[in-house]
PDB file of C-alpha atoms (C1' of nucleotides) in Angstrom:
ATOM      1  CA  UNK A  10     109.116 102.621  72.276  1.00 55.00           C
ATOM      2  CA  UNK A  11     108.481  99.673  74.514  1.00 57.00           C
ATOM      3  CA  UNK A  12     109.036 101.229  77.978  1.00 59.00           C
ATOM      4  CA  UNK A  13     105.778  99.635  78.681  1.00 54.00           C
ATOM      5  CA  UNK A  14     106.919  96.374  78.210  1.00 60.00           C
ATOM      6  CA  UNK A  15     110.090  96.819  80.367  1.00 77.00           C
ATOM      7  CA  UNK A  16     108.114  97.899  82.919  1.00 84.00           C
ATOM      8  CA  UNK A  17     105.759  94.758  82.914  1.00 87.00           C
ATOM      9  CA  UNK A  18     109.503  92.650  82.185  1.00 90.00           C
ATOM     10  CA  UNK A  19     110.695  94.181  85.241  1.00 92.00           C
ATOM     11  CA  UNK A  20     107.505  93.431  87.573  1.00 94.00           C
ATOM     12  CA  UNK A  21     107.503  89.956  85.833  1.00 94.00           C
ATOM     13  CA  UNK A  22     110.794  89.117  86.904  1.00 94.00           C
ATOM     14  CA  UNK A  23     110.300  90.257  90.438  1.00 96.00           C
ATOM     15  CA  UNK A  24     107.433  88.096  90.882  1.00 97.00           C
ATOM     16  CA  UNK A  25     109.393  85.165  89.087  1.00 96.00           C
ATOM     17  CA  UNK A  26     112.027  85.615  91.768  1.00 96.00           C
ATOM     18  CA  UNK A  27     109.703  84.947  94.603  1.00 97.00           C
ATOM     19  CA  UNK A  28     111.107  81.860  96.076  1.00 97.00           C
ATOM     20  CA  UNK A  29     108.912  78.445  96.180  1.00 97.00           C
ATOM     21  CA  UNK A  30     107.280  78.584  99.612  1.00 96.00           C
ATOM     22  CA  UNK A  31     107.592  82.171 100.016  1.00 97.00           C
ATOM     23  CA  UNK A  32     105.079  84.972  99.292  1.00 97.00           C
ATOM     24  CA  UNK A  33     105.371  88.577  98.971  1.00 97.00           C
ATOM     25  CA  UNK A  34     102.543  91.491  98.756  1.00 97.00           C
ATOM     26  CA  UNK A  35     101.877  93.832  95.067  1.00 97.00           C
ATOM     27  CA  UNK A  36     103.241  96.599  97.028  1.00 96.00           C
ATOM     28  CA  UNK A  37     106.424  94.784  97.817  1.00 97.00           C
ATOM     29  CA  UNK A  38     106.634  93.574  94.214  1.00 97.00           C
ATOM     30  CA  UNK A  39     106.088  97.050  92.851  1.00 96.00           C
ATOM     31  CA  UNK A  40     108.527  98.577  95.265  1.00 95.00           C
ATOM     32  CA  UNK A  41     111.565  95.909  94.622  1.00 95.00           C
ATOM     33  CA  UNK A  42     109.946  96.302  90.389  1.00 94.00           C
ATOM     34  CA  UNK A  43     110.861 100.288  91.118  1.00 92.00           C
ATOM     35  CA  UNK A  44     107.313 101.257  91.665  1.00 93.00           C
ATOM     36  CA  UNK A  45     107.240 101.961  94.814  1.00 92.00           C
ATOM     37  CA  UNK A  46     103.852 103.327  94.446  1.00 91.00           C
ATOM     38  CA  UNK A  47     102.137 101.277  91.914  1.00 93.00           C
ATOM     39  CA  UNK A  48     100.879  98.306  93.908  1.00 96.00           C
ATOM     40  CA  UNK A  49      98.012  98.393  91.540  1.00 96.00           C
ATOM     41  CA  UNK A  50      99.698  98.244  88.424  1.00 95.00           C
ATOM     42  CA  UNK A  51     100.983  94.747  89.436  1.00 96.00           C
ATOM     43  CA  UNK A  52      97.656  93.263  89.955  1.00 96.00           C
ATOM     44  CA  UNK A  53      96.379  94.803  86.890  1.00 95.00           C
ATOM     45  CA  UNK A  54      99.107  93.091  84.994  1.00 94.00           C
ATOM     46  CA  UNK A  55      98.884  89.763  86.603  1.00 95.00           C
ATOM     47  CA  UNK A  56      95.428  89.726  85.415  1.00 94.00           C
ATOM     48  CA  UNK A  57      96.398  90.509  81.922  1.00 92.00           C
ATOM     49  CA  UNK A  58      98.889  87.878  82.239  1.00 90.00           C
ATOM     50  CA  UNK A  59      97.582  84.668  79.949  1.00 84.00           C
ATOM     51  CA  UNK A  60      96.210  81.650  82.240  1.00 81.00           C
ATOM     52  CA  UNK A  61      98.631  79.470  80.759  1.00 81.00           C
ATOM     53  CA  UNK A  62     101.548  81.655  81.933  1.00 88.00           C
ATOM     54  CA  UNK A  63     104.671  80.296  83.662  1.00 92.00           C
ATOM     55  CA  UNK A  64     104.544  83.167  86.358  1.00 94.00           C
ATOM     56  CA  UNK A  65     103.760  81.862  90.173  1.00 97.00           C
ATOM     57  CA  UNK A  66     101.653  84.963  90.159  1.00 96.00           C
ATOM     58  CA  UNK A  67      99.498  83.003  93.125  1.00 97.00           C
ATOM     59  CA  UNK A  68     102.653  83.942  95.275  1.00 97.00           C
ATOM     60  CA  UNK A  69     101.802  87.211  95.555  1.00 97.00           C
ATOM     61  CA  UNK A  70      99.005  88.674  98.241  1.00 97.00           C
ATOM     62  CA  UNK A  71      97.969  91.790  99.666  1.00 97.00           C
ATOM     63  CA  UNK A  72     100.046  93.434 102.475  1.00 96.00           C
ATOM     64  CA  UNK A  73      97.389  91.877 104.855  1.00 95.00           C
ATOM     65  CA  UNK A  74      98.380  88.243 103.908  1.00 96.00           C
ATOM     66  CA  UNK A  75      94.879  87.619 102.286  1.00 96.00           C
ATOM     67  CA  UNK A  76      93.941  86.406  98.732  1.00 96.00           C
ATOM     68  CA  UNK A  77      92.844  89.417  96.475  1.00 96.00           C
ATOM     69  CA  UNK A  78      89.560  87.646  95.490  1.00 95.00           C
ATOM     70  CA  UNK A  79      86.700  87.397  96.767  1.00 93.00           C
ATOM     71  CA  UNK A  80      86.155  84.573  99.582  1.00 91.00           C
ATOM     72  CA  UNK A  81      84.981  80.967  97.900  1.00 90.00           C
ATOM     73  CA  UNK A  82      85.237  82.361  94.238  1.00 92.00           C
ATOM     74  CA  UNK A  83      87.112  79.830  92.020  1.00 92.00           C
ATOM     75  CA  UNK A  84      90.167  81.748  91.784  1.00 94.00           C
ATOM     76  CA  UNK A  85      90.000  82.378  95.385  1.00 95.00           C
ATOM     77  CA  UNK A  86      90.199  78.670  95.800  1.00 95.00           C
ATOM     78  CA  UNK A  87      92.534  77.828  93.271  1.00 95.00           C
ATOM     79  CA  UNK A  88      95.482  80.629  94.785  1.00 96.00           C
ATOM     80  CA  UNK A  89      94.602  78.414  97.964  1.00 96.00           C
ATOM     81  CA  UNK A  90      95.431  75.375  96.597  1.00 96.00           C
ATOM     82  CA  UNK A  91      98.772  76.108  95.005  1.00 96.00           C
ATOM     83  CA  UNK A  92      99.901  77.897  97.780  1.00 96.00           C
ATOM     84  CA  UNK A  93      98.839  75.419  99.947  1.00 96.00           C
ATOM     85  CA  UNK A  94     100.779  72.659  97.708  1.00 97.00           C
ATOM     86  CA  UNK A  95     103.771  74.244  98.343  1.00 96.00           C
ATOM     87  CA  UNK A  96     103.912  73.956 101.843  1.00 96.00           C
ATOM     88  CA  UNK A  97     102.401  77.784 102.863  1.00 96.00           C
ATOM     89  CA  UNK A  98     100.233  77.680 105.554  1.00 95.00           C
ATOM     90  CA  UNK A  99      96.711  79.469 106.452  1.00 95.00           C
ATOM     91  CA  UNK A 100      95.652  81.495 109.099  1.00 90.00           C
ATOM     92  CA  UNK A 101      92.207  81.316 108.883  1.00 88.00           C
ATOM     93  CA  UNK A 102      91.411  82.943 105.883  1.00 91.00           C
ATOM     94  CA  UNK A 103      95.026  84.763 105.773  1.00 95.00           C
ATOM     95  CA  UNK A 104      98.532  83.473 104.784  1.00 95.00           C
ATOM     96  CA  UNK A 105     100.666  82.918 107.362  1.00 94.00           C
ATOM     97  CA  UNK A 106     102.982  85.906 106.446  1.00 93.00           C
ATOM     98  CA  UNK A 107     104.976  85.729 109.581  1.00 92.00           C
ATOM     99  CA  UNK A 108     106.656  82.193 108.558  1.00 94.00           C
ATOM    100  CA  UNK A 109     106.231  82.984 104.469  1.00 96.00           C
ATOM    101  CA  UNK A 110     107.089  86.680 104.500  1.00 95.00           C
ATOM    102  CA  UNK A 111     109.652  86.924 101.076  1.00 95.00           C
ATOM    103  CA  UNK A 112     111.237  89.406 102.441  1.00 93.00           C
TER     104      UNK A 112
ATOM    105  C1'  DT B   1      88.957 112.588  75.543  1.00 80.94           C
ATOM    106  C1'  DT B   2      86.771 112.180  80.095  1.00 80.94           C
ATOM    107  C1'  DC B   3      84.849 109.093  83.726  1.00 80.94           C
ATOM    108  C1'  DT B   4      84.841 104.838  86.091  1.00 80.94           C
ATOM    109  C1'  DT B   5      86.997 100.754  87.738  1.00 80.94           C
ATOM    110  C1'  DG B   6      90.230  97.878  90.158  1.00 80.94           C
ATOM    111  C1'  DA B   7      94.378  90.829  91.649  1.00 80.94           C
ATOM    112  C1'  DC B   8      96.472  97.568  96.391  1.00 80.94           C
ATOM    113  C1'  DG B   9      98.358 100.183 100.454  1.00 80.94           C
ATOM    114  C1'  DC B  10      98.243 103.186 104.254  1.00 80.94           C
ATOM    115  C1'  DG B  11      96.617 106.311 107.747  1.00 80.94           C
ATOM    116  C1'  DC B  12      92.958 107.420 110.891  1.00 80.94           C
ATOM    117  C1'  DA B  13      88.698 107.221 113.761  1.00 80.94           C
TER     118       DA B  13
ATOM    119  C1'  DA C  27      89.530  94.216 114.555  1.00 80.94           C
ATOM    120  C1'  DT C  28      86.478  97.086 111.163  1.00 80.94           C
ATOM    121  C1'  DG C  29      85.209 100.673 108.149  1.00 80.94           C
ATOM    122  C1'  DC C  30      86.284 104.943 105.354  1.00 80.94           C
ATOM    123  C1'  DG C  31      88.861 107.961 102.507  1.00 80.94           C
ATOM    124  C1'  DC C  32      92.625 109.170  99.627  1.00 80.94           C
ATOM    125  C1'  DG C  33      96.650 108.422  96.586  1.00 80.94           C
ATOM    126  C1'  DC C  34      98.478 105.960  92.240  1.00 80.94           C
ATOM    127  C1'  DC C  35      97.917 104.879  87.390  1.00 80.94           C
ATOM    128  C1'  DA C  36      96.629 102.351  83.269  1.00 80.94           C
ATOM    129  C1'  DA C  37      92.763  99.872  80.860  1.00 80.94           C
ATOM    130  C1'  DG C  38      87.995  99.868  79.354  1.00 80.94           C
ATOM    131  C1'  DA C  39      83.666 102.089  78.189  1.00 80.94           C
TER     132       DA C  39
END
DNA sequence: TTCTTGACGCGCA
DNA sequence: ATGCGCGCCAAGA
């Protein structure tokens, strides 16, 4: 009955895992979730997640490194900022994924 | 119920 | 590096 909500339990823990300092891509998420294929469905469900949610969901990136917003948008800014806070570094307008690569 | 949209990823020119 | 198309799949209109 809720297989839905394991599903979003299961990508919710995977992205809870991701270590402070560390950042992995939707694809990896969905992949390690089971989901090998459903990049997409983690994105849609971080955006469903409530704001006030405990989830680091501004760990997560595409496979290119870069922020999934648009440039200068507030929420582009404000992933910047925690990420930055917790010691990840920018290159240019992409996160360092060489040095903060999860896995 | 069908069509469009989107916090993606990957291959190819 | 840059742009384009296609695959995936659930939510919204």
């Amino acid at each position: 009955m809720n297989a839905d909500i394991d599903k979003e339990t299961l990508i919710y823990t995977v992205i809870a895992g991701i270590p402070v300092g560390k950042v992995a891509s939707y694809g990896q998420v969905a992949g390690l979730a089971g989901y090998p294929q459903n990049s997409r469905l983690v994105g849609r469900l971080l955006k469903m997640m409530p704001n006030d949610s405990v989830i680091p969901w501004h760990r997560v990136v595409n496979s290119q490194g870069k922020i999934s917003f648009p440039a200068g948008s507030e929420k582009y800014q404000e992933q910047r900022e925690k990420l930055l806070s917790e010691g990840i570094s920018f290159k240019s307008d992409k996160v360092n994924i060489k040095l903060h690569r999860w896995i």
